């Protein structure tokens, strides 16, 4: 069975906390040296697939955003115009694209941890009138994850004191997996 | 034969096979063999015009083939390649 069949992600507590801390750090606008500066966190998740479960082995903090690169900007702008809900963040600042070199490093790291790339995560930080929690995938999330084979994890930090992490296969809100924290 | 690792998300296109082997002597030959065996993976690798998608990368060992000779990079029996999928979010 593959990623499409996953029903549960089991996170070691320290990995789960690392994701929450990443989100918190970015909304506080505390940046790593050389990190792309924006109040949005995004990263990759590695895990070991065991039937319908994934044992999460680690995460990789993405520090670069190729969204503004000459090759990608026009297509991303087009996607945003077509699928994104207008928000206080300007369209040209919306969205992120992973740097392939970082993806390569993450895949290598997960392999050393006896896992493989299973998905990615990003934060939603601004409440919308029609979606106050922002803990599910948006239309643009679905479009960008369409046919990707990846799980999309949404970390809602609308209320920073009460972060919410949820997982959706290819960004489809009807295909959600349980997230369990292992102490 | 050269071996290419299939990232987990793409294994839905390869009947869950984690690797693919080919006797091809270039990266392009190997990818064409892969697509011929698993046609559903094609749209995740190539544009309709047949170019490797911009944000799909292929590594030969630890080196991006774009730093070598692109898809015309030669490969040998012992070479291990990896497909790096494109990842984006809203």
Coordinates of C-alpha atoms in Angstrom, one line a residue, chain B residues 25-84:
Chain B
X25 CA 23.2 5.0 -21.4
X26 CA 21.8 8.5 -20.8
X27 CA 19.4 10.0 -18.3
X28 CA 17.0 10.8 -21.0
X29 CA 17.0 7.2 -22.2
X30 CA 16.4 6.0 -18.7
X31 CA 13.5 8.4 -18.2
X32 CA 12.0 7.4 -21.5
X33 CA 12.2 3.7 -20.4
X34 CA 10.5 4.7 -17.1
X35 CA 7.7 6.5 -18.9
X36 CA 7.2 3.6 -21.3
X37 CA 6.9 1.2 -18.4
X38 CA 4.7 3.6 -16.2
X39 CA 3.0 6.0 -18.6
X40 CA 1.0 7.7 -15.7
X41 CA 4.3 9.2 -14.4
X42 CA 4.9 11.2 -17.6
X43 CA 2.8 14.3 -16.7
X44 CA 4.7 14.6 -13.4
X45 CA 8.1 14.6 -15.2
X46 CA 7.7 16.2 -18.6
X47 CA 5.9 19.2 -20.2
X48 CA 3.5 18.4 -23.1
X49 CA 6.4 19.4 -25.3
X50 CA 8.6 16.7 -23.8
X51 CA 10.9 18.9 -21.7
X52 CA 11.7 17.9 -18.2
X53 CA 9.5 20.0 -15.9
X54 CA 11.4 23.1 -14.5
X55 CA 11.2 22.1 -10.9
X56 CA 11.7 18.4 -11.3
X57 CA 15.4 17.6 -10.7
X58 CA 17.3 14.5 -11.3
X59 CA 20.4 13.7 -9.4
X60 CA 23.1 11.3 -10.5
X61 CA 24.7 10.3 -7.2
X62 CA 24.9 13.5 -5.3
X63 CA 25.1 15.8 -8.3
X64 CA 22.3 17.6 -10.2
X65 CA 22.4 16.5 -13.8
X66 CA 21.9 20.1 -14.8
X67 CA 25.4 20.7 -13.4
X68 CA 26.6 18.0 -15.9
X69 CA 25.0 17.5 -19.3
X70 CA 21.3 17.7 -18.5
X71 CA 19.2 14.8 -19.7
X72 CA 22.0 13.9 -22.0
X73 CA 24.3 13.0 -19.1
X74 CA 25.7 9.6 -19.6
X75 CA 25.0 6.9 -17.1
X76 CA 26.6 3.5 -16.4
X77 CA 25.6 0.2 -14.8
X78 CA 26.6 1.3 -11.3
X79 CA 25.0 4.7 -11.3
X80 CA 22.3 5.5 -8.8
X81 CA 19.9 8.3 -9.7
X82 CA 17.2 10.1 -7.8
X83 CA 14.1 12.0 -8.9
X84 CA 13.4 15.2 -6.8

